[in-house]
CSV table of C-alpha atoms and ligand atoms in Angstrom, one decimal:
chain,number,residue,atom,x,y,z
G,1,MET,CA,41.3,-1.1,7.0
G,2,GLN,CA,41.9,1.3,4.1
G,3,THR,CA,43.7,4.7,4.5
G,4,ILE,CA,41.4,7.0,5.4
G,5,ILE,CA,41.9,9.8,3.1
G,6,GLU,CA,41.2,13.8,2.7
G,7,PRO,CA,37.4,13.8,1.3
G,8,PHE,CA,38.5,16.7,-1.2
G,9,ARG,CA,40.9,17.7,-3.9
G,10,ILE,CA,42.9,20.8,-4.1
G,11,LYS,CA,42.1,23.4,-6.7
G,12,SER,CA,44.1,26.4,-5.2
G,13,VAL,CA,47.0,26.5,-3.0
G,14,GLU,CA,49.1,28.8,-1.2
G,15,PRO,CA,52.8,28.9,-0.7
G,16,ILE,CA,54.2,28.5,2.6
G,17,TRP,CA,57.7,30.4,3.5
G,18,PHE,CA,60.9,28.6,4.6
G,19,THR,CA,63.5,30.1,7.2
G,20,THR,CA,66.4,29.1,8.7
G,21,LYS,CA,66.7,28.0,12.5
G,22,GLU,CA,68.9,31.1,13.1
G,23,GLN,CA,66.5,33.4,11.3
G,24,ARG,CA,63.8,32.0,13.6
G,25,ILE,CA,66.1,32.3,16.9
G,26,SER,CA,66.3,35.8,16.2
G,27,THR,CA,62.5,36.1,15.3
G,28,LEU,CA,61.5,34.8,18.5
G,29,GLU,CA,63.8,36.9,20.2
G,30,LYS,CA,62.4,40.2,19.0
G,31,ALA,CA,58.6,38.8,18.9
G,32,PHE,CA,59.5,38.6,23.1
G,33,TYR,CA,58.8,34.8,23.1
G,34,ASN,CA,55.4,35.3,22.2
G,35,PRO,CA,54.6,33.9,18.6
G,36,PHE,CA,51.4,36.1,18.6
G,37,LEU,CA,53.7,38.5,17.9
G,38,ILE,CA,55.4,37.0,14.8
G,39,HIS,CA,54.8,38.1,11.2
G,40,ALA,CA,52.9,35.0,9.9
G,41,ASP,CA,55.1,34.9,6.8
G,42,ASP,CA,57.9,33.6,9.2
G,43,VAL,CA,55.9,30.7,10.0
G,44,LEU,CA,56.2,27.5,8.4
G,45,ILE,CA,53.1,25.4,9.8
G,46,ASP,CA,50.7,27.4,11.4
G,47,LEU,CA,48.9,25.4,14.2
G,48,LEU,CA,48.2,28.6,16.7
G,49,THR,CA,44.6,28.0,16.2
G,50,ASP,CA,42.0,26.2,14.0
G,51,SER,CA,39.7,29.4,14.1
G,52,GLY,CA,39.0,31.2,10.8
G,53,THR,CA,41.8,29.4,9.2
G,54,SER,CA,39.8,26.8,7.2
G,55,ALA,CA,40.2,26.2,3.7
G,56,MET,CA,36.6,27.2,2.1
G,57,SER,CA,35.3,24.6,-0.3
G,58,SER,CA,34.3,25.6,-4.0
G,59,ASN,CA,31.0,25.9,-2.7
G,60,GLN,CA,31.5,28.2,0.0
G,61,TRP,CA,33.6,30.4,-2.5
G,62,ALA,CA,30.2,30.4,-4.9
G,63,GLY,CA,28.3,31.6,-1.9
G,64,VAL,CA,30.5,34.5,-1.6
G,65,MET,CA,29.7,35.7,-5.0
G,66,LYS,CA,25.9,35.1,-4.3
G,67,GLY,CA,26.1,36.8,-1.2
G,68,ASP,CA,23.5,40.0,-1.0
G,69,GLU,CA,24.5,43.0,0.9
G,70,SER,CA,21.3,44.8,1.4
G,71,TYR,CA,21.7,46.6,4.5
G,72,ALA,CA,18.3,45.3,5.9
G,73,GLY,CA,16.4,42.2,5.1
G,74,SER,CA,19.3,40.6,3.1
G,75,PRO,CA,18.2,37.0,1.5
G,76,SER,CA,21.4,36.1,2.7
G,77,TYR,CA,20.4,36.3,6.2
G,78,TYR,CA,17.2,34.0,5.9
G,79,THR,CA,19.7,31.7,3.9
G,80,PHE,CA,22.0,31.7,7.2
G,81,LYS,CA,19.1,31.9,9.8
G,82,LYS,CA,17.6,28.7,7.9
G,83,ALA,CA,21.0,26.4,8.2
G,84,VAL,CA,20.9,27.4,12.1
G,85,GLN,CA,17.8,26.5,12.5
G,86,ASP,CA,18.1,23.3,11.1
G,87,ILE,CA,20.7,22.2,13.5
G,88,THR,CA,19.5,24.2,16.8
G,89,HIS,CA,16.0,24.3,16.1
G,90,MET,CA,15.8,27.6,17.9
G,91,PRO,CA,13.5,30.3,16.7
G,92,GLU,CA,15.9,33.3,17.4
G,93,VAL,CA,19.1,33.4,15.5
G,94,ILE,CA,21.4,36.6,15.7
G,95,PRO,CA,24.5,37.0,13.5
G,96,THR,CA,27.5,38.5,15.2
G,97,HIS,CA,31.0,38.8,13.6
G,98,GLN,CA,32.6,36.2,15.8
G,99,GLY,CA,32.0,34.0,18.7
G,100,ARG,CA,33.2,36.6,21.7
G,101,ALA,CA,31.1,39.2,20.1
G,102,ALA,CA,28.1,36.9,20.8
G,103,GLU,CA,29.5,36.3,24.2
G,104,LYS,CA,29.9,40.1,24.8
G,105,ILE,CA,26.2,40.9,24.1
G,106,LEU,CA,25.0,38.1,26.3
G,107,PHE,CA,27.3,38.5,29.2
G,108,SER,CA,26.7,42.1,28.9
G,109,ILE,CA,23.1,41.6,29.6
G,110,LEU,CA,23.1,38.5,31.9
G,111,GLY,CA,26.4,39.4,33.9
G,112,GLY,CA,27.4,41.9,36.5
G,113,LYS,CA,28.6,41.6,39.9
G,114,GLY,CA,27.3,39.1,42.6
G,115,LYS,CA,26.6,36.7,39.3
G,116,TYR,CA,28.0,33.2,38.6
G,117,PHE,CA,28.4,31.4,35.5
G,118,VAL,CA,28.9,27.8,35.8
G,119,SER,CA,30.8,25.6,32.9
G,120,ASN,CA,32.5,22.7,32.1
G,121,THR,CA,35.4,24.9,31.3
G,122,LEU,CA,35.2,28.3,30.0
G,123,PHE,CA,37.0,29.3,27.3
G,124,ASP,CA,39.4,32.4,27.6
G,125,THR,CA,37.3,34.6,26.1
G,126,THR,CA,34.2,33.5,27.5
G,127,ARG,CA,35.9,33.8,30.9
G,128,ALA,CA,37.1,37.2,30.1
G,129,ASN,CA,33.7,38.3,29.0
G,130,ILE,CA,32.3,37.2,32.1
G,131,GLU,CA,34.8,38.9,34.4
G,132,PHE,CA,34.6,42.1,32.4
G,133,SER,CA,30.7,42.2,33.4
G,134,GLY,CA,32.1,41.9,36.8
G,135,ALA,CA,30.5,38.3,37.2
G,136,GLU,CA,32.7,35.2,38.2
G,137,GLY,CA,33.1,32.1,36.0
G,138,ILE,CA,33.4,28.7,37.6
G,139,ASP,CA,34.7,25.7,35.9
G,140,LEU,CA,33.5,22.0,36.9
G,141,LEU,CA,35.2,19.6,34.9
G,142,CYS,CA,35.1,16.2,35.7
G,143,ASP,CA,37.8,14.5,37.1
G,144,GLU,CA,38.6,12.6,34.2
G,145,GLY,CA,39.1,15.7,32.2
G,146,LYS,CA,41.9,16.9,34.6
G,147,HIS,CA,44.5,13.9,33.9
G,148,PRO,CA,45.8,14.4,30.4
G,149,SER,CA,47.6,11.2,29.9
G,150,ILE,CA,44.7,8.8,31.0
G,151,PRO,CA,42.2,8.0,28.1
G,152,ALA,CA,38.6,8.2,28.9
G,153,PRO,CA,35.5,8.7,26.3
G,154,PHE,CA,34.2,11.9,27.4
G,155,LYS,CA,36.9,14.1,29.2
G,156,GLY,CA,34.8,17.4,28.4
G,157,ASN,CA,32.2,16.4,31.0
G,158,MET,CA,31.1,18.2,33.6
G,159,ASP,CA,30.8,17.0,37.2
G,160,ILE,CA,26.9,16.8,38.1
G,161,ASP,CA,27.9,16.5,41.7
G,162,ALA,CA,29.8,19.9,41.8
G,163,LEU,CA,27.3,21.6,39.7
G,164,LYS,CA,24.7,20.4,42.6
G,165,LYS,CA,27.2,21.8,45.0
G,166,VAL,CA,28.1,25.2,43.6
G,167,ILE,CA,24.3,25.8,43.0
G,168,ALA,CA,23.6,25.0,46.5
G,169,GLU,CA,26.4,27.2,47.5
G,170,LYS,CA,25.5,30.3,45.4
G,171,GLY,CA,21.9,29.9,45.0
G,172,ALA,CA,20.3,29.5,41.7
G,173,ALA,CA,19.1,33.1,41.5
G,174,ASN,CA,22.6,34.4,41.1
G,175,ILE,CA,23.4,31.6,38.2
G,176,PRO,CA,22.1,33.4,35.0
G,177,LEU,CA,23.5,30.6,33.1
G,178,CYS,CA,24.9,27.2,32.8
G,179,ILE,CA,27.3,26.8,29.8
G,180,LEU,CA,28.6,23.4,27.9
G,181,THR,CA,31.6,24.0,25.8
G,182,ILE,CA,31.4,21.4,23.3
G,183,THR,CA,34.1,20.2,22.4
G,184,ASN,CA,35.9,21.6,25.6
G,185,ASN,CA,38.6,23.3,23.8
G,186,SER,CA,41.0,24.3,26.8
G,187,GLY,CA,40.5,20.9,28.1
G,188,GLY,CA,41.8,19.3,25.5
G,189,GLY,CA,39.3,19.3,22.7
G,190,GLN,CA,37.5,16.5,24.7
G,191,PRO,CA,33.9,16.1,23.7
G,192,VAL,CA,31.0,15.8,26.2
G,193,SER,CA,28.7,12.8,26.2
G,194,MET,CA,24.9,13.1,25.3
G,195,LYS,CA,24.1,11.3,28.8
G,196,ASN,CA,26.4,14.3,30.7
G,197,ILE,CA,24.4,17.0,28.4
G,198,ARG,CA,20.9,15.2,29.5
G,199,GLU,CA,22.1,15.3,33.2
G,200,VAL,CA,23.3,18.8,33.3
G,201,LYS,CA,20.1,19.9,31.6
G,202,GLN,CA,18.4,18.1,34.2
G,203,VAL,CA,19.9,19.8,37.3
G,204,CYS,CA,19.5,23.1,35.4
G,205,LYS,CA,15.6,22.8,34.9
G,206,GLU,CA,15.1,21.5,38.3
G,207,ASN,CA,16.9,25.0,39.4
G,208,ASN,CA,15.5,27.4,36.7
G,209,ILE,CA,19.0,27.9,35.2
G,210,PRO,CA,19.0,28.3,31.5
G,211,LEU,CA,21.7,25.9,29.9
G,212,PHE,CA,23.5,27.3,26.9
G,213,ILE,CA,26.0,25.4,24.8
G,214,ASP,CA,29.3,27.0,23.4
G,215,ALA,CA,28.8,25.4,20.2
G,216,CYS,CA,31.9,26.0,18.3
G,217,ARG,CA,32.9,22.6,17.6
G,218,PHE,CA,29.4,21.0,17.7
G,219,ALA,CA,29.8,18.6,14.7
G,220,GLU,CA,33.1,17.2,16.4
G,221,ASN,CA,31.5,16.6,19.7
G,222,SER,CA,28.4,15.2,17.5
G,223,TYR,CA,30.8,13.0,15.9
G,224,PHE,CA,32.5,11.8,19.0
G,225,ILE,CA,29.2,11.0,20.5
G,226,LYS,CA,28.5,8.7,17.1
G,227,LEU,CA,31.4,6.9,17.6
G,228,ARG,CA,31.7,6.6,21.5
G,229,GLU,CA,28.5,6.5,22.9
G,230,GLU,CA,26.0,3.3,23.0
G,231,GLY,CA,23.1,4.1,20.7
G,232,TYR,CA,24.2,7.0,18.6
G,233,ALA,CA,26.3,4.8,16.0
G,234,ILE,CA,23.2,4.7,13.9
G,235,LYS,CA,22.1,8.1,14.2
G,236,SER,CA,23.3,10.9,11.5
G,237,VAL,CA,25.6,13.6,12.8
G,238,ARG,CA,22.6,16.1,12.1
G,239,GLU,CA,20.6,14.0,14.4
G,240,ILE,CA,22.9,13.8,17.1
G,241,ALA,CA,23.4,17.8,16.8
G,242,ASN,CA,19.4,18.4,16.8
G,243,GLU,CA,19.5,16.1,20.1
G,244,ILE,CA,22.2,18.1,22.0
G,245,PHE,CA,20.4,21.5,21.1
G,246,SER,CA,17.0,20.4,22.2
G,247,TYR,CA,18.5,20.4,25.7
G,248,ALA,CA,19.6,23.6,25.3
G,249,ASP,CA,17.8,27.1,25.6
G,250,GLY,CA,20.5,29.0,23.7
G,251,CYS,CA,23.9,28.7,22.1
G,252,THR,CA,26.9,30.9,21.3
G,253,MET,CA,28.9,30.1,18.0
G,254,SER,CA,32.1,31.3,16.4
G,255,ALA,CA,31.5,30.1,12.9
G,256,LYS,CA,35.2,30.5,12.6
G,257,LYS,CA,35.2,26.9,13.7
G,258,ASP,CA,32.8,24.2,12.6
G,259,ALA,CA,31.3,26.0,9.8
G,260,PHE,CA,34.6,26.5,7.8
G,261,ALA,CA,34.0,30.4,7.8
G,262,ASN,CA,36.8,32.8,8.2
G,263,ILE,CA,34.7,35.2,10.2
G,264,GLY,CA,31.3,35.2,11.8
G,265,GLY,CA,29.3,33.6,14.6
G,266,PHE,CA,25.9,33.8,16.2
G,267,LEU,CA,23.8,33.7,19.1
G,268,ALA,CA,20.6,31.6,19.1
G,269,MET,CA,18.2,31.0,21.7
G,270,ASN,CA,14.8,30.4,22.4
G,271,ASP,CA,13.8,33.3,24.7
G,272,LYS,CA,12.1,35.9,22.8
G,273,GLU,CA,12.7,38.4,25.5
G,274,LEU,CA,16.4,38.0,25.9
G,275,ALA,CA,16.7,37.6,22.3
G,276,THR,CA,15.1,41.4,22.0
G,277,LYS,CA,17.8,42.8,24.5
G,278,CYS,CA,20.4,41.1,22.4
G,279,ARG,CA,19.2,42.7,19.2
G,280,ASN,CA,18.9,45.9,20.7
G,281,LEU,CA,22.8,45.6,21.8
G,282,LEU,CA,23.7,44.2,18.6
G,283,ILE,CA,22.4,47.5,16.7
G,284,ILE,CA,24.7,49.3,19.3
G,285,THR,CA,28.0,47.5,18.9
G,286,GLU,CA,27.6,45.0,15.6
G,287,GLY,CA,25.1,46.1,13.0
G,288,PHE,CA,21.6,45.6,12.1
G,289,PRO,CA,20.0,42.2,13.1
G,290,THR,CA,19.9,40.9,9.6
G,291,TYR,CA,23.6,41.3,9.8
G,292,GLY,CA,25.2,41.6,12.8
G,293,GLY,CA,28.7,42.6,11.8
G,294,LEU,CA,29.3,40.5,9.0
G,295,ALA,CA,29.0,40.8,5.0
G,296,GLY,CA,26.2,38.8,3.2
G,297,ARG,CA,28.6,37.1,1.7
G,298,ASP,CA,30.2,35.5,4.9
G,299,LEU,CA,26.6,34.7,6.1
G,300,GLU,CA,26.4,32.6,2.9
G,301,ALA,CA,29.8,31.0,3.7
G,302,ILE,CA,28.5,30.1,7.3
G,303,ALA,CA,25.4,28.8,5.9
G,304,ILE,CA,27.2,26.7,3.4
G,305,GLY,CA,29.7,25.6,5.9
G,306,LEU,CA,27.5,24.5,8.5
G,307,ASN,CA,25.8,22.0,6.4
G,308,GLU,CA,29.3,20.6,5.2
G,309,VAL,CA,30.7,20.1,8.3
G,310,MET,CA,28.1,17.6,9.2
G,311,ASP,CA,29.7,15.0,6.1
G,312,GLU,CA,30.6,11.9,7.9
G,313,HIS,CA,33.5,11.7,5.4
G,314,TYR,CA,34.8,15.0,6.4
G,315,LEU,CA,34.3,14.2,10.1
G,316,GLN,CA,35.9,10.7,9.8
G,317,TYR,CA,38.9,12.3,8.0
G,318,ARG,CA,39.2,15.3,10.5
G,319,ILE,CA,39.0,13.2,13.9
G,320,ARG,CA,41.1,10.6,12.3
G,321,SER,CA,44.0,13.2,11.1
G,322,ILE,CA,44.2,14.4,15.0
G,323,GLU,CA,44.5,11.0,16.0
G,324,TYR,CA,47.2,10.1,13.8
G,325,LEU,CA,49.2,12.8,15.0
G,326,THR,CA,48.7,11.9,18.8
G,327,ASN,CA,49.3,8.2,18.2
G,328,LYS,CA,52.7,9.2,16.5
G,329,LEU,CA,53.7,11.2,19.7
G,330,VAL,CA,52.5,8.9,22.0
G,331,ASP,CA,54.5,6.1,20.1
G,332,ALA,CA,57.6,8.2,20.4
G,333,GLY,CA,56.9,8.7,24.2
G,334,VAL,CA,55.9,12.3,24.3
G,335,PRO,CA,53.0,13.2,26.8
G,336,VAL,CA,50.2,14.0,25.3
G,337,MET,CA,46.5,14.3,25.9
G,338,GLN,CA,44.9,11.0,25.3
G,339,PRO,CA,43.0,10.2,23.5
G,340,ALA,CA,42.9,12.5,20.5
G,341,GLY,CA,40.8,15.7,21.1
G,342,GLY,CA,38.6,16.8,18.1
G,343,HIS,CA,40.4,19.7,16.6
G,344,ALA,CA,44.4,19.8,18.1
G,345,VAL,CA,46.7,17.8,19.9
G,346,TYR,CA,47.6,18.7,23.5
G,347,ILE,CA,51.1,18.1,24.8
G,348,ASP,CA,51.5,17.9,28.6
G,349,ALA,CA,54.4,20.6,29.2
G,350,LYS,CA,54.7,19.9,32.6
G,351,GLU,CA,55.7,16.3,32.0
G,352,PHE,CA,57.8,17.3,28.7
G,353,LEU,CA,59.9,19.6,30.7
G,354,PRO,CA,59.7,18.7,34.1
G,355,HIS,CA,63.2,20.5,34.8
G,356,ILE,CA,61.1,23.8,34.4
G,357,PRO,CA,59.0,25.3,37.0
G,358,VAL,CA,55.4,26.2,36.6
G,359,LYS,CA,56.0,29.7,37.4
G,360,GLN,CA,58.4,30.0,34.4
G,361,TYR,CA,55.7,28.7,32.1
G,362,PRO,CA,57.2,25.4,30.5
G,363,GLY,CA,54.2,25.6,28.0
G,364,GLN,CA,55.3,29.0,26.6
G,365,ALA,CA,58.8,27.4,26.8
G,366,LEU,CA,58.0,24.6,24.5
G,367,VAL,CA,56.0,26.8,22.5
G,368,GLY,CA,59.2,28.4,21.3
G,369,ALA,CA,60.9,25.6,20.9
G,370,LEU,CA,58.5,24.2,18.7
G,371,TYR,CA,59.2,27.7,16.6
G,372,THR,CA,62.6,27.5,16.3
G,373,GLU,CA,63.3,23.9,15.6
G,374,GLY,CA,60.8,23.7,12.7
G,375,GLY,CA,58.7,27.0,12.2
G,376,ILE,CA,56.0,25.6,13.9
G,377,ARG,CA,53.6,28.0,15.7
G,378,SER,CA,51.6,26.8,18.6
G,379,VAL,CA,50.0,27.9,21.4
G,380,GLU,CA,50.5,27.8,25.1
G,381,ILE,CA,47.2,26.8,27.2
G,382,GLY,CA,48.3,26.9,30.7
G,383,SER,CA,49.5,29.2,33.6
G,384,LEU,CA,50.4,32.1,30.9
G,385,MET,CA,46.6,31.8,29.6
G,386,PHE,CA,44.8,31.3,32.8
G,387,GLY,CA,47.3,32.2,35.7
G,388,LYS,CA,46.1,34.5,38.1
G,389,TYR,CA,48.2,36.3,40.7
G,390,ASP,CA,47.3,36.3,44.8
G,391,ASP,CA,47.2,39.3,46.8
G,392,ASN,CA,51.0,39.0,47.2
G,393,LYS,CA,51.6,39.0,43.3
G,394,LYS,CA,52.4,35.3,43.4
G,395,LEU,CA,51.1,33.0,40.7
G,396,ILE,CA,48.1,30.9,41.2
G,397,PRO,CA,48.8,28.4,38.2
G,398,ALA,CA,46.2,27.0,35.8
G,399,HIS,CA,45.0,23.4,36.0
G,400,MET,CA,47.3,22.1,33.6
G,401,GLU,CA,50.1,23.2,31.7
G,402,LEU,CA,49.2,22.5,27.9
G,403,VAL,CA,50.7,23.3,24.3
G,404,ARG,CA,48.0,23.2,22.0
G,405,LEU,CA,48.7,22.3,18.1
G,406,ALA,CA,45.5,23.3,16.5
G,407,ILE,CA,44.9,21.8,12.9
G,408,PRO,CA,42.9,24.0,10.5
G,409,ARG,CA,40.4,22.6,8.7
G,410,ARG,CA,41.2,20.9,5.4
G,411,VAL,CA,44.4,23.2,5.0
G,412,TYR,CA,47.4,20.7,5.7
G,413,THR,CA,48.3,17.2,4.3
G,414,GLN,CA,49.4,14.1,5.8
G,415,SER,CA,53.1,15.1,4.9
G,416,HIS,CA,52.8,18.3,6.8
G,417,ILE,CA,51.7,16.4,9.8
G,418,ASP,CA,54.4,14.0,9.5
G,419,TYR,CA,57.0,16.8,9.5
G,420,VAL,CA,55.2,18.2,12.7
G,421,ALA,CA,55.7,15.1,14.4
G,422,GLU,CA,59.4,14.8,13.6
G,423,VAL,CA,60.0,18.5,14.8
G,424,ILE,CA,58.1,17.6,18.0
G,425,ILE,CA,60.3,14.4,18.6
G,426,GLU,CA,63.3,16.3,18.0
G,427,VAL,CA,62.5,18.7,20.5
G,428,PHE,CA,61.5,16.1,23.0
G,429,ASN,CA,64.5,14.2,22.7
G,430,ASN,CA,66.6,17.7,23.3
G,431,ARG,CA,64.3,18.8,25.9
G,432,TYR,CA,66.4,19.4,28.8
G,433,ASN,CA,68.5,22.4,26.8
G,434,ILE,CA,65.1,24.4,26.9
G,435,LYS,CA,65.1,27.2,29.3
G,436,GLY,CA,62.0,28.9,31.5
G,437,LEU,CA,60.7,32.0,30.8
G,438,SER,CA,59.7,35.4,32.8
G,439,ILE,CA,57.3,38.3,32.1
G,440,ILE,CA,58.8,41.4,31.3
G,441,GLU,CA,55.2,43.3,30.6
G,442,GLU,CA,51.8,42.2,30.5
G,443,ALA,CA,47.7,43.2,30.2
G,444,SER,CA,45.7,42.6,32.9
G,445,MET,CA,43.4,40.5,30.9
G,446,LEU,CA,44.0,37.8,28.0
G,447,ARG,CA,47.8,38.4,28.6
G,448,HIS,CA,48.9,35.7,26.6
G,449,PHE,CA,47.9,37.7,23.3
G,450,THR,CA,50.4,40.5,24.0
G,451,VAL,CA,52.9,39.3,26.8
G,452,LYS,CA,56.4,39.9,26.7
G,453,LEU,CA,58.9,37.5,27.7
G,454,LYS,CA,62.4,36.8,28.3
G,455,PRO,CA,64.5,33.7,29.0
G,456,VAL,CA,65.3,32.8,32.5
G,457,THR,CA,69.2,32.9,32.9
G,458,GLU,CA,70.5,31.1,36.2
L,1,F0G,N1,34.3,29.6,22.7
L,1,F0G,C1,35.5,28.6,22.4
L,1,F0G,C2,35.4,27.1,23.1
L,1,F0G,C3,36.7,28.9,21.3
L,1,F0G,O1,37.3,28.1,21.1
L,1,F0G,C4,36.5,30.3,20.8
L,1,F0G,C5,37.5,30.6,20.2
L,1,F0G,C6,35.6,31.3,21.4
L,1,F0G,C7,34.5,30.6,22.2
L,1,F0G,C8,35.5,32.7,20.5
L,1,F0G,O2,35.1,32.5,19.4
L,1,F0G,O3,37.5,33.5,18.1
L,1,F0G,O4,35.1,33.6,17.1
L,1,F0G,O5,35.8,35.1,19.2
L,1,F0G,N2,38.8,30.1,20.0
L,1,F0G,C9,39.8,30.3,18.9
L,1,F0G,C10,41.1,29.3,19.5
L,1,F0G,C11,40.2,31.6,19.0
L,1,F0G,O6,41.9,29.7,19.1
L,1,F0G,O7,40.6,28.5,20.1
L,1,F0G,P1,36.0,33.9,18.2
């Protein structure tokens, strides 16, 4: 087979800055072992997130120039609305400045004490917005999704029996929404199958629970369905996306992912009454309903990005580039989530660093080592991000201790990725020198963003 190439050429470049290992050791110490606190110029390859970090196309930049900045009724809003509706077929489209703003509005209205939101896996901001409202979030990931090294085609699926059980236990009336995160970011960027979406919808329908999609990576998920699910090979990605959204009553979206935008998001839904409540809150928190916290130029960039992302040459290259890095690591014996996800490579830090107990945050320790070894910034998705304390202040760990290397869209070339693999393998070969970490200072919510840590020295 021929090499799958980047389906674009490069018109504008930005320099990246080199540092020495000694400099990075000092930088990490000054940042309290939390790479969120590092100056981005001190990072060589930034795999912290695929969010807002995409390279926009020349068409999107042209859209930026076309953006109309009218406070109300901007034509850019109508272009944006049409692009969203062509994918979702949902009548109500509400722009927000990013995904979590859509979540904040939705859960402020539907959340509150005594309410439960069920999901395959809620992303951290989604869970935080649910909990901030006083409600509880319940993750019901299928069993295959909980074992990083065992491959399965749709490890993002929801456990249908568990869903039925939770509904029976908590009562359908106390469950305002069921949310499917596609792809499942916190569970390895793994896709959800169309069959699973259909089954979840059926259970929701029987219980009168609306189904919402957290649609950040809908195109990547659709492409996995095309590749892996029987009957979908002949369908276009747009047709597959249309079918996914046809089962949903609404969605939240961060346009910073599968819309190649640097900022933006939206809420879309069928329910007019709920949409009116959302718009009323939007006006207080984000802005008038035809711009919702965005500039007209952003709305144009998102509309164009939503169409570009469904290009199958792009998706083939995108999915292949994640698989390429995953395979290199697998060949070297590095424990990674398999199969490769849609937007990131996930290292199993518990396996990688068996000498570091979970209470010393092996994921965060590995994040630090990748930075000092090669200037690579990654993020822990484990007990630092999702851990809780019991009444005795003892850590209740997360399901998995993962380190995510998220690949920004259309940004890095194959040699950057080869370099990343070399650094990870070097760190793996010297892994027993890595030490665990303990927390010095933390916030009560989303603590991973601002936490301060120090190495454990016994
Ligand atoms: N839902 C999912 C599945 C996400 O991955 C994110 C963001 C959000 C919602 C919130 O969107 O950032 O626009 O407010 N994920 C980023 C990440 C931050 O790095 O995975 P946002």
